[in-house]
Short mmCIF file of C-alpha atoms in Angstrom, two decimals:
data_model
loop_
_atom_site.label_atom_id
_atom_site.label_comp_id
_atom_site.label_asym_id
_atom_site.label_seq_id
_atom_site.Cartn_x
_atom_site.Cartn_y
_atom_site.Cartn_z
CA MET A 813 99.31 128.90 110.69
CA ARG A 814 100.34 132.40 111.47
CA PRO A 815 102.92 131.82 114.25
CA LEU A 816 104.98 129.67 111.82
CA LEU A 817 105.48 132.36 109.22
CA ALA A 818 109.11 132.72 110.26
CA PRO A 819 112.51 132.09 108.54
CA LEU A 820 112.45 128.43 109.43
CA LEU A 821 109.04 127.01 108.97
CA VAL A 822 107.17 124.08 107.47
CA ALA A 823 106.65 124.54 103.72
CA SER A 824 103.06 123.36 103.83
CA VAL A 825 102.15 126.44 105.86
CA ALA A 826 103.23 128.66 103.05
CA SER A 827 99.74 129.07 101.48
CA ALA A 828 96.87 130.92 102.94
CA MET A 829 94.57 128.73 100.87
CA PHE A 830 95.24 125.45 99.15
CA HIS A 831 98.01 124.07 101.27
CA ARG A 832 96.95 125.24 104.65
CA ARG A 833 95.37 121.77 104.65
CA GLY A 834 98.72 120.10 104.20
CA MET A 835 100.15 117.85 106.86
CA GLU A 836 102.30 119.91 109.05
CA ILE A 837 104.70 118.81 111.71
CA GLY A 838 105.44 122.03 113.44
CA PRO A 839 108.15 124.69 113.30
CA ILE A 840 111.88 124.11 113.59
CA ASP A 841 111.86 125.59 117.07
CA PRO A 842 115.43 125.40 118.45
CA THR A 843 114.92 124.39 122.09
CA THR A 844 117.91 126.42 123.33
CA GLU A 845 120.99 127.93 121.73
CA TYR A 846 122.94 125.22 123.50
CA LEU A 847 120.99 122.42 121.97
CA SER A 848 121.27 123.97 118.56
CA LYS A 849 125.05 124.19 118.78
CA ARG A 850 125.82 121.10 120.86
CA ALA A 851 125.70 118.60 117.97
CA GLU A 852 127.22 120.87 115.33
CA GLY A 853 130.57 119.20 115.48
CA PHE A 854 128.98 115.84 114.63
CA ASN A 855 126.83 117.04 111.80
CA GLY A 856 127.38 117.04 108.12
CA TRP A 857 125.46 116.87 104.85
CA ASP A 858 125.90 115.31 101.39
CA THR A 859 123.94 114.23 98.47
CA PHE A 860 122.83 110.76 97.21
CA ASP A 861 122.38 109.74 93.54
CA GLN A 862 118.74 108.83 93.73
CA LEU A 863 116.84 107.16 90.79
CA LEU A 864 114.56 109.59 89.06
CA ASP A 865 112.02 106.84 88.46
CA HIS A 866 112.37 103.50 90.32
CA SER A 867 110.30 101.77 87.65
CA ASN A 868 112.60 102.92 84.99
CA PRO A 869 116.22 103.16 86.17
CA GLN A 870 117.48 104.00 82.71
CA LEU A 871 116.14 107.53 83.13
CA GLY A 872 119.08 108.25 85.41
CA THR A 873 119.52 109.93 88.81
CA PHE A 874 119.21 113.20 90.58
CA LYS A 875 120.94 114.57 93.67
CA GLN A 876 118.92 113.99 96.85
CA ARG A 877 120.16 115.91 99.84
CA TYR A 878 120.60 114.45 103.36
CA TRP A 879 122.14 115.42 106.66
CA TYR A 880 123.74 113.10 109.16
CA GLY A 881 124.38 113.42 112.92
CA THR A 882 126.74 111.10 114.70
CA GLU A 883 126.86 112.39 118.24
CA PHE A 884 125.51 109.12 119.63
CA TRP A 885 126.90 106.69 116.99
CA LYS A 886 129.03 103.88 118.32
CA GLY A 887 130.85 103.03 115.17
CA PRO A 888 130.42 100.85 112.09
CA GLY A 889 127.51 98.43 112.33
CA SER A 890 125.56 100.64 114.70
CA PRO A 891 121.91 101.41 114.05
CA ILE A 892 120.93 104.19 111.57
CA ILE A 893 117.89 106.30 112.33
CA LEU A 894 116.35 107.53 109.11
CA THR A 895 113.81 110.29 109.07
CA THR A 896 112.33 112.93 106.73
CA PRO A 897 110.32 116.08 107.47
CA GLY A 898 108.14 115.20 104.51
CA GLU A 899 106.55 117.73 102.15
CA GLN A 900 108.90 120.62 102.71
CA THR A 901 112.51 121.62 102.47
CA ALA A 902 114.58 119.84 105.05
CA GLU A 903 116.88 122.88 105.49
CA GLY A 904 117.59 123.49 109.19
CA PHE A 905 115.83 120.45 110.62
CA ASN A 906 119.15 119.00 111.67
CA LYS A 907 119.39 121.71 114.31
CA THR A 908 116.90 119.85 116.48
CA TYR A 909 116.28 116.47 114.88
CA PHE A 910 119.75 115.29 115.86
CA THR A 911 119.28 116.20 119.52
CA THR A 912 117.36 114.50 122.18
CA GLN A 913 114.60 117.03 121.82
CA ARG A 914 113.22 115.13 118.89
CA LEU A 915 112.25 111.49 118.70
CA ALA A 916 114.77 110.63 116.00
CA GLY A 917 117.55 111.99 118.17
CA LEU A 918 116.22 110.26 121.23
CA PHE A 919 116.17 106.94 119.38
CA ALA A 920 119.75 107.52 118.33
CA LYS A 921 120.91 108.17 121.85
CA GLU A 922 119.15 105.06 123.25
CA LEU A 923 120.29 102.86 120.43
CA GLY A 924 123.77 104.21 119.95
CA GLY A 925 122.95 105.18 116.37
CA ALA A 926 123.45 107.90 113.80
CA VAL A 927 120.60 110.01 112.39
CA ILE A 928 120.14 110.55 108.70
CA LEU A 929 117.69 113.26 107.70
CA LEU A 930 116.56 112.86 104.14
CA GLU A 931 115.04 115.68 102.12
CA HIS A 932 112.00 114.50 100.12
CA ARG A 933 112.38 114.46 96.36
CA TYR A 934 111.32 117.72 94.58
CA TRP A 935 111.76 119.92 97.72
CA GLY A 936 114.58 122.16 98.82
CA GLN A 937 117.76 121.26 96.84
CA SER A 938 116.50 117.79 96.07
CA SER A 939 114.53 118.54 92.90
CA PRO A 940 115.42 116.90 89.62
CA PHE A 941 114.15 120.00 87.80
CA GLU A 942 114.33 123.78 88.34
CA GLN A 943 110.85 124.41 87.01
CA LEU A 944 107.88 122.48 88.33
CA THR A 945 105.90 122.14 85.14
CA VAL A 946 103.24 119.46 84.82
CA GLU A 947 105.65 117.47 82.64
CA ASN A 948 108.52 117.70 85.14
CA LEU A 949 106.27 116.75 88.11
CA GLN A 950 105.46 113.37 86.59
CA TYR A 951 108.10 111.65 88.76
CA LEU A 952 106.86 113.10 92.04
CA THR A 953 104.78 110.01 92.93
CA LEU A 954 104.00 108.17 96.15
CA ASP A 955 105.55 105.03 94.76
CA ASN A 956 108.90 106.80 93.96
CA SER A 957 108.80 108.49 97.40
CA ILE A 958 108.43 105.18 99.18
CA LYS A 959 111.10 103.50 97.25
CA ASP A 960 113.54 106.49 97.80
CA LEU A 961 113.79 105.34 101.39
CA SER A 962 114.76 101.74 100.76
CA HIS A 963 117.07 102.55 97.84
CA LEU A 964 119.02 104.98 100.03
CA ALA A 965 119.22 102.46 102.84
CA ARG A 966 120.66 99.72 100.58
CA GLU A 967 123.03 101.85 98.52
CA LEU A 968 124.31 104.68 100.73
CA VAL A 969 127.96 104.71 101.69
CA ALA A 970 127.77 107.11 104.55
CA PRO A 971 130.51 109.79 104.79
CA PHE A 972 131.03 108.92 108.43
CA ASP A 973 131.47 105.19 107.60
CA THR A 974 133.29 104.48 104.27
CA SER A 975 133.63 100.85 105.33
CA GLY A 976 130.16 100.20 104.08
CA ARG A 977 129.08 98.54 107.33
CA SER A 978 126.31 101.14 107.79
CA SER A 979 124.20 99.99 104.87
CA ALA A 980 120.92 98.24 105.61
CA THR A 981 122.45 94.92 104.71
CA GLU A 982 124.98 95.28 107.49
CA ALA A 983 123.25 97.34 110.20
CA PRO A 984 119.62 97.85 111.40
CA TRP A 985 117.97 100.84 109.86
CA VAL A 986 115.10 102.36 111.73
CA TYR A 987 112.71 104.74 110.03
CA THR A 988 110.67 107.28 112.01
CA GLY A 989 108.42 109.99 110.64
CA CYS A 990 105.30 111.94 111.50
CA SER A 991 102.28 113.24 109.57
CA TYR A 992 102.92 112.43 105.84
CA GLY A 993 106.26 111.07 106.97
CA GLY A 994 104.34 108.90 109.42
CA ALA A 995 102.25 107.52 106.64
CA LEU A 996 105.45 106.73 104.71
CA ALA A 997 106.44 104.50 107.67
CA SER A 998 103.27 102.43 107.27
CA TRP A 999 103.44 102.28 103.44
CA SER A 1000 107.15 101.48 103.44
CA ALA A 1001 106.65 98.67 105.93
CA THR A 1002 103.76 97.14 104.12
CA MET A 1003 104.53 97.83 100.45
CA ASP A 1004 108.32 97.84 100.33
CA PRO A 1005 109.48 95.58 103.13
CA GLY A 1006 112.78 93.79 103.57
CA THR A 1007 115.31 96.61 103.68
CA ILE A 1008 114.45 98.86 106.59
CA TRP A 1009 114.41 96.84 109.83
CA ALA A 1010 111.88 98.69 111.93
CA TYR A 1011 109.43 101.56 111.62
CA HIS A 1012 107.69 104.14 113.68
CA GLY A 1013 104.92 106.37 112.25
CA SER A 1014 103.26 109.20 114.17
CA SER A 1015 99.94 110.72 113.08
CA GLY A 1016 100.20 109.14 109.72
CA PRO A 1017 97.17 109.71 107.47
CA VAL A 1018 97.20 106.39 105.66
CA GLU A 1019 93.61 106.52 104.38
CA ALA A 1020 93.27 109.13 101.65
CA ILE A 1021 89.88 110.86 101.83
CA SER A 1022 88.32 113.04 99.20
CA ASP A 1023 85.68 114.92 101.18
CA PHE A 1024 87.56 115.27 104.51
CA TRP A 1025 85.04 117.27 106.46
CA ARG A 1026 85.76 115.00 109.44
CA TYR A 1027 89.12 116.78 109.83
CA PHE A 1028 87.17 119.14 112.05
CA THR A 1029 85.52 116.44 114.15
CA PRO A 1030 88.29 116.31 116.76
CA VAL A 1031 88.23 120.12 116.75
CA LEU A 1032 84.63 120.04 117.79
CA GLU A 1033 85.40 117.42 120.45
CA ALA A 1034 88.27 119.55 121.85
CA SER A 1035 86.53 122.92 121.69
CA PRO A 1036 85.14 124.69 124.79
CA GLN A 1037 81.37 124.36 124.65
CA ASN A 1038 80.85 128.15 124.33
CA CYS A 1039 83.30 128.51 121.44
CA SER A 1040 81.94 125.55 119.59
CA ALA A 1041 78.32 126.77 119.89
CA ASP A 1042 79.19 130.34 118.86
CA VAL A 1043 81.48 129.45 115.91
CA GLN A 1044 78.70 127.15 114.60
CA ALA A 1045 76.16 129.95 115.01
CA VAL A 1046 78.45 132.35 113.07
CA ILE A 1047 79.04 129.91 110.22
CA GLU A 1048 75.29 129.12 109.93
CA HIS A 1049 74.64 132.87 109.72
CA VAL A 1050 77.40 133.34 107.18
CA ASP A 1051 75.99 130.58 104.97
CA VAL A 1052 72.46 131.96 105.20
CA VAL A 1053 73.74 135.42 104.06
CA LEU A 1054 75.90 134.06 101.25
CA MET A 1055 73.27 131.73 99.94
CA HIS A 1056 70.16 133.77 100.34
CA GLY A 1057 71.19 137.29 101.11
CA THR A 1058 71.16 140.33 98.79
CA SER A 1059 74.44 141.50 97.18
CA ARG A 1060 74.43 144.39 99.66
CA ASP A 1061 74.08 141.94 102.61
CA LYS A 1062 76.99 139.92 101.33
CA VAL A 1063 79.31 142.88 100.89
CA LYS A 1064 78.45 144.21 104.33
CA LEU A 1065 79.27 140.88 105.95
CA LYS A 1066 82.58 140.48 104.10
CA GLU A 1067 83.60 144.04 104.82
CA ARG A 1068 83.37 143.28 108.60
CA PHE A 1069 86.36 141.01 108.02
CA LYS A 1070 87.99 143.38 105.48
CA LEU A 1071 87.44 140.79 102.82
CA GLY A 1072 84.96 142.61 100.60
CA ASP A 1073 86.75 141.65 97.34
CA LEU A 1074 86.42 137.84 97.91
CA THR A 1075 84.00 135.51 96.19
CA ASP A 1076 81.50 133.76 98.49
CA ALA A 1077 83.42 130.49 98.66
CA ASP A 1078 86.79 132.22 99.07
CA PHE A 1079 85.26 134.17 102.01
CA GLY A 1080 84.05 130.85 103.56
CA VAL A 1081 87.61 129.44 103.25
CA ALA A 1082 89.14 132.57 104.86
CA LEU A 1083 86.99 131.93 107.98
CA GLU A 1084 88.31 128.38 108.00
CA TRP A 1085 91.59 129.75 109.42
CA GLY A 1086 89.99 129.84 112.89
CA PRO A 1087 89.20 126.12 113.18
CA TRP A 1088 92.46 125.34 111.43
CA LYS A 1089 94.26 126.76 114.39
CA TRP A 1090 93.63 123.58 116.37
CA GLN A 1091 96.36 121.70 114.48
CA GLU A 1092 98.93 124.13 115.86
CA ASN A 1093 98.13 123.14 119.44
CA GLN A 1094 100.63 121.05 121.41
CA PHE A 1095 100.88 120.19 125.08
CA HIS A 1096 103.75 122.71 125.30
CA SER A 1097 101.89 125.54 123.48
CA VAL A 1098 101.16 127.65 126.51
CA SER A 1099 104.56 127.18 128.22
CA SER A 1100 106.45 127.85 124.86
CA ARG A 1101 104.33 130.57 123.31
CA GLY A 1102 102.42 131.96 126.23
CA TYR A 1103 99.16 131.07 124.56
CA SER A 1104 97.38 128.34 122.64
CA PRO A 1105 96.57 129.47 119.04
CA TYR A 1106 93.22 127.83 118.87
CA HIS A 1107 92.09 128.96 122.32
CA GLN A 1108 93.23 132.48 121.49
CA PHE A 1109 90.84 132.35 118.58
CA CYS A 1110 88.09 131.06 120.81
CA ASP A 1111 88.80 133.84 123.31
CA TYR A 1112 88.22 136.47 120.66
CA VAL A 1113 84.96 134.81 119.56
CA GLU A 1114 83.87 134.81 123.18
CA ASN A 1115 84.80 138.57 123.50
CA MET A 1116 87.63 137.71 125.88
CA TRP A 1117 90.43 139.32 123.80
CA PRO A 1118 93.52 140.76 125.65
CA ASN A 1119 92.66 143.41 128.17
CA SER A 1120 88.95 142.76 127.78
CA THR A 1121 86.82 143.41 130.97
CA ASN A 1122 83.97 141.20 129.78
CA LYS A 1123 82.87 138.36 132.00
CA VAL A 1124 83.72 134.84 131.02
CA PRO A 1125 80.65 133.45 129.20
CA GLY A 1126 78.98 130.18 130.19
CA ALA A 1127 78.55 127.11 128.07
CA ALA A 1128 75.92 128.77 125.93
CA GLY A 1129 78.39 131.39 124.69
CA VAL A 1130 77.82 135.02 123.87
CA GLY A 1131 75.33 134.58 121.08
CA LEU A 1132 75.50 135.28 117.40
CA GLN A 1133 76.01 139.01 117.23
CA LYS A 1134 78.81 139.22 119.83
CA ALA A 1135 80.41 136.08 118.43
CA LEU A 1136 80.39 137.57 114.94
CA ASP A 1137 81.97 140.73 116.27
CA GLY A 1138 84.63 138.67 118.09
CA TYR A 1139 85.32 136.48 115.01
CA ALA A 1140 85.80 139.54 112.85
CA LYS A 1141 87.99 141.26 115.50
CA TRP A 1142 90.21 138.18 115.66
CA PHE A 1143 90.52 137.98 111.90
CA THR A 1144 91.18 141.65 111.28
CA GLU A 1145 93.61 142.08 114.21
CA ARG A 1146 95.34 138.70 114.48
CA GLU A 1147 95.13 136.96 111.08
CA LEU A 1148 94.86 139.37 108.21
CA PRO A 1149 97.43 142.08 108.87
CA GLY A 1150 100.59 141.38 106.85
CA PHE A 1151 99.51 137.80 106.09
CA CYS A 1152 99.41 137.77 102.26
CA GLN A 1153 102.31 140.28 102.13
CA SER A 1154 104.47 137.85 104.08
CA PHE A 1155 104.70 135.43 101.20
CA GLY A 1156 106.92 137.84 99.27
CA TYR A 1157 105.00 138.20 96.03
CA ALA A 1158 104.87 141.73 94.54
CA ASP A 1159 101.21 141.14 93.62
CA TRP A 1160 100.43 140.75 97.39
CA LYS A 1161 102.05 143.82 98.81
CA GLY A 1162 100.07 145.78 101.39
CA GLU A 1163 99.27 145.18 105.07
CA LEU A 1164 95.67 144.21 104.29
CA ASN A 1165 96.20 142.59 100.91
CA THR A 1166 93.83 139.63 100.33
CA GLY A 1167 95.45 138.07 97.28
CA CYS A 1168 96.44 134.91 99.01
CA PHE A 1169 92.78 134.19 99.85
CA GLN A 1170 91.61 134.51 96.23
CA GLY A 1171 91.50 130.82 95.32
CA GLN A 1172 88.94 131.25 92.57
CA ASN A 1173 91.10 133.72 90.63
CA GLY A 1174 92.81 131.45 88.07
CA SER A 1175 95.37 134.12 87.13
CA ASN A 1176 96.52 134.48 90.72
CA ILE A 1177 100.34 134.40 91.20
CA MET A 1178 99.87 131.42 93.61
CA PHE A 1179 99.03 129.20 90.62
CA ARG A 1180 101.83 130.58 88.35
CA ASP A 1181 104.99 130.21 90.46
CA LEU A 1182 106.79 127.17 89.05
CA SER A 1183 109.97 127.55 91.16
CA VAL A 1184 111.09 124.82 93.50
CA ASN A 1185 111.17 127.10 96.48
CA ASN A 1186 107.77 128.61 95.67
CA SER A 1187 105.75 130.01 98.57
CA MET A 1188 102.65 127.93 97.88
CA ASN A 1189 104.07 124.40 98.15
CA ARG A 1190 103.20 123.57 94.50
CA GLN A 1191 104.74 120.09 95.02
CA TRP A 1192 102.24 119.19 97.74
CA ALA A 1193 99.44 120.48 95.57
CA TRP A 1194 100.61 118.07 92.87
CA MET A 1195 100.39 115.12 95.27
CA LEU A 1196 96.89 116.17 96.47
CA CYS A 1197 95.73 116.52 92.84
CA ASN A 1198 97.65 113.82 91.06
CA GLU A 1199 97.90 110.69 93.31
CA PRO A 1200 95.40 112.04 94.41
CA PHE A 1201 95.46 112.18 98.21
CA GLU A 1202 92.85 114.96 98.03
CA PHE A 1203 92.10 115.46 101.78
CA TRP A 1204 89.82 118.46 100.98
CA GLN A 1205 88.98 120.04 104.26
CA ASP A 1206 85.51 121.49 103.81
CA GLY A 1207 82.13 122.06 105.44
CA ALA A 1208 80.22 119.13 106.93
CA PRO A 1209 77.10 117.75 105.20
CA VAL A 1210 73.72 119.19 106.11
CA GLY A 1211 72.59 117.46 109.34
CA GLU A 1212 76.09 117.38 110.81
CA PRO A 1213 77.50 120.14 113.06
CA THR A 1214 80.05 122.30 111.14
CA LEU A 1215 82.69 124.79 112.02
CA VAL A 1216 83.29 125.53 108.35
CA SER A 1217 81.05 127.13 105.70
CA ARG A 1218 79.17 124.57 103.50
CA LEU A 1219 80.13 126.66 100.50
CA VAL A 1220 83.61 125.15 100.91
CA THR A 1221 83.32 121.84 99.11
CA ALA A 1222 85.59 119.20 97.55
CA ASP A 1223 84.75 120.62 94.12
CA TYR A 1224 85.97 124.04 95.25
CA TRP A 1225 89.38 122.57 95.98
CA ARG A 1226 89.46 120.45 92.80
CA GLU A 1227 88.83 123.53 90.76
CA GLN A 1228 92.18 124.88 91.98
CA CYS A 1229 93.95 121.73 90.70
CA GLY A 1230 93.12 122.99 87.26
CA TYR A 1231 94.50 126.44 87.92
CA TYR A 1232 97.75 124.94 89.25
CA PHE A 1233 98.26 122.31 86.64
CA PRO A 1234 96.67 123.21 83.25
CA ALA A 1235 97.30 120.57 80.63
CA GLU A 1236 100.64 120.71 78.79
CA ARG A 1237 100.92 119.29 75.27
CA TYR A 1238 104.17 118.36 73.58
CA GLY A 1239 103.42 116.73 70.23
CA PRO A 1240 101.18 113.77 70.67
CA GLN A 1241 101.85 113.76 74.50
CA THR A 1242 99.54 115.54 76.91
CA TYR A 1243 100.52 115.95 80.54
CA THR A 1244 97.84 116.48 83.20
CA TYR A 1245 96.99 115.42 86.74
CA GLY A 1246 95.12 112.52 88.27
CA VAL A 1247 91.89 114.24 89.33
CA LYS A 1248 91.51 115.57 85.76
CA ARG A 1249 91.85 112.01 84.56
CA GLY A 1250 89.00 110.95 86.84
CA LYS A 1251 91.05 109.54 89.73
CA ARG A 1252 89.90 110.08 93.31
CA ALA A 1253 91.40 109.38 96.70
CA ASP A 1254 90.05 105.85 96.61
CA SER A 1255 92.65 104.97 93.99
CA VAL A 1256 95.38 105.73 96.51
CA ASN A 1257 93.78 103.40 99.06
CA GLN A 1258 93.53 100.60 96.49
CA PHE A 1259 97.29 101.06 96.00
CA THR A 1260 98.31 101.26 99.63
CA GLY A 1261 95.58 99.46 101.61
CA GLY A 1262 94.58 102.63 103.39
CA TRP A 1263 93.33 102.00 106.93
CA PHE A 1264 94.27 98.34 106.45
CA SER A 1265 97.93 98.82 105.58
CA THR A 1266 98.82 97.01 108.83
CA ASN A 1267 100.31 93.68 107.65
CA ALA A 1268 103.84 94.44 108.57
CA THR A 1269 106.84 93.39 110.73
CA ARG A 1270 108.16 95.70 113.45
CA LEU A 1271 105.87 98.65 112.81
CA MET A 1272 104.74 101.10 115.48
CA TYR A 1273 101.84 103.57 115.06
CA SER A 1274 101.16 106.46 117.40
CA ASN A 1275 98.23 108.80 116.96
CA GLY A 1276 96.75 111.71 118.89
CA GLU A 1277 93.34 111.26 120.48
CA LEU A 1278 92.36 114.77 119.33
CA ASP A 1279 94.51 115.06 116.17
CA PRO A 1280 92.47 116.62 113.36
CA TRP A 1281 94.00 113.99 111.05
CA ARG A 1282 92.77 111.21 113.37
CA ASP A 1283 90.09 109.87 111.07
CA ALA A 1284 92.61 109.38 108.31
CA THR A 1285 94.89 107.29 110.55
CA VAL A 1286 94.47 103.70 111.62
CA SER A 1287 92.94 105.04 114.82
CA SER A 1288 89.98 106.48 112.91
CA HIS A 1289 86.55 106.33 114.53
CA ILE A 1290 85.01 105.61 111.15
CA ARG A 1291 87.38 102.84 110.17
CA PRO A 1292 85.28 99.71 109.31
CA GLY A 1293 85.66 97.33 112.29
CA GLY A 1294 86.73 100.24 114.56
CA PRO A 1295 90.07 101.82 115.35
CA PHE A 1296 93.08 99.42 114.74
CA GLN A 1297 94.34 97.66 117.78
CA SER A 1298 97.86 96.10 118.32
CA SER A 1299 97.75 92.82 116.51
CA SER A 1300 101.03 91.25 117.70
CA GLU A 1301 104.41 92.13 119.09
CA ASP A 1302 105.41 93.09 115.58
CA VAL A 1303 102.64 95.66 115.05
CA GLU A 1304 101.89 98.09 117.83
CA ILE A 1305 99.51 101.02 118.10
CA ARG A 1306 99.43 103.72 120.82
CA VAL A 1307 96.88 106.56 121.13
CA ILE A 1308 98.09 109.61 123.04
CA PRO A 1309 95.47 110.80 125.52
CA GLY A 1310 94.54 114.35 124.58
CA GLY A 1311 97.21 114.28 121.93
CA THR A 1312 97.09 116.35 118.74
CA HIS A 1313 99.28 116.18 115.62
CA CYS A 1314 102.68 114.48 116.14
CA SER A 1315 102.56 114.94 119.87
CA ASP A 1316 105.25 112.35 120.57
CA LEU A 1317 107.75 114.08 118.29
CA TYR A 1318 108.66 117.00 120.55
CA GLY A 1319 110.72 116.92 123.69
CA LYS A 1320 108.88 119.90 125.07
CA ASN A 1321 105.73 117.78 125.11
CA TRP A 1322 107.42 114.95 127.02
CA ALA A 1323 108.53 117.55 129.63
CA VAL A 1324 105.04 118.86 130.33
CA ASN A 1325 102.72 115.81 129.83
CA GLU A 1326 103.13 112.42 131.63
CA GLY A 1327 100.83 110.66 129.11
CA VAL A 1328 102.95 111.43 126.11
CA LYS A 1329 106.17 110.85 128.02
CA LYS A 1330 105.00 107.38 128.99
CA ILE A 1331 104.22 106.54 125.36
CA VAL A 1332 107.63 107.77 124.20
CA ASP A 1333 109.31 105.67 126.87
CA GLU A 1334 107.35 102.64 125.56
CA GLU A 1335 108.29 103.46 121.95
CA VAL A 1336 111.99 103.64 122.88
CA ALA A 1337 111.75 100.28 124.71
CA THR A 1338 110.03 98.56 121.79
CA MET A 1339 112.54 99.96 119.28
CA ARG A 1340 115.39 98.82 121.57
CA ARG A 1341 113.89 95.32 121.59
CA TRP A 1342 113.46 95.17 117.81
CA VAL A 1343 116.96 96.47 117.10
CA GLY A 1344 118.34 93.94 119.52
CA GLU A 1345 116.61 91.17 117.52
CA PHE A 1346 118.57 92.24 114.43
CA TYR A 1347 121.92 91.61 116.10
CA VAL A 1348 120.72 88.26 117.55
CA LEU A 1349 119.36 87.02 114.26
CA SER A 1350 122.40 88.17 112.26
CA ASN A 1351 124.84 86.82 114.91
CA LYS A 1352 126.48 90.28 115.22
CA THR A 1353 127.61 92.28 118.17
CA TRP A 1354 125.68 95.44 118.91
CA PRO A 1355 128.40 98.15 118.99
CA GLY A 1356 128.75 99.72 122.37
CA ARG A 1357 126.80 96.89 124.19
#
């Protein structure tokens, strides 16, 4: 996700390889200087003594960082809006999440509540350990991550309300999250109910999928016909050369992309960066950036790069040779320059360095950085490999259209798990990861309920019609029985027409798209109704009402 390689970015973007497939929720893009500063006087941060292992409290606690924003808070007993940016440091997210330019801040304004932004265990300054060894990562589990939310809600004495009337036993706590954080909403509501009052989850991939080639199905659906046809033609050609060509043919092809030193599968993954651009698209992309990242990629493939005088091609596209030229031009001009170097590793210095694409090099620095603030999001790799969520984004099976090389397989990604997490032995104890022990994504679904984790009270889902993660959400087109439909006033589902990943999160989207604005208005109305029920049922007065 090149445009996000900035000082404030989502951690799951930090790898050119393994973690590009992580669930991203977009950059911390301060809407205006005014909005960034406006809430500053109401903000603060602190730490909470969180249990290291909820199944074994005797192991003690660690410091989990959180921020709070009270601009809209009406006093003790008012609602608390809890959110987390998920698999990344939460540093800086308070700059926008406490404002009405994010859904959490909008909920706070409409409900008269405070926002608490919780940093996920093991990220940022919320790690129990300084080194992310395999042994130390044992407590980074989905079960612990779910229970972190409810334990905080029950036990926190907020700095802005030392009376204790803001705990979940005294005030309604509302959780909202998107992407992995959206899945946490569903899992918390169904697996750990009774503490948090109401939930909203956007684009939550609740069904873990091993071979997730369908990540690219919505990309195919959203692509201009010419781009889709030409990218498929390029990938088919690439696979023919890599599988059946001579060594000279392979080198010649790779050198067109300045990737001559990559293995065949690594080269296939490098080309995946084009289709991956779709996840960056939002309704506000053009107005905010001046371009849509995915459509910029398509323009290059169609030989319509900046200042090009070529005619706009029809639905059939430009054909293989021109498309291959355009794909290579996009990669060598827009994607590769400075990319690997930007991660800050000495091994990857040089404008055209390709180290970050070398996923089959087991000695690569990406696999050896054990620091908490590593550039490769080792923590998310652990959850992919250990739970294991997997979610390997690879080429489609033969017989299905594909935008990604079929040399990119689930086994290609699983191989990297072994590079990241070689077995550690301490006396009789051996520490390893779930995939190595034979676990697969199905084990996560057996634990959570997957697509069917819908038996809840006061849970809202929202998903994008064209979100690449769609088929891992309850709105999946391959979910047995079809996409989930609202089952009662207690469980609601909304699909955002034309929406992508976390489309209802951003105020900029509400401003430019009536469809997402309508859904956000409905979400606010539902949350207002549910929070009102808390005060009625507990015979308490809603502060400020």
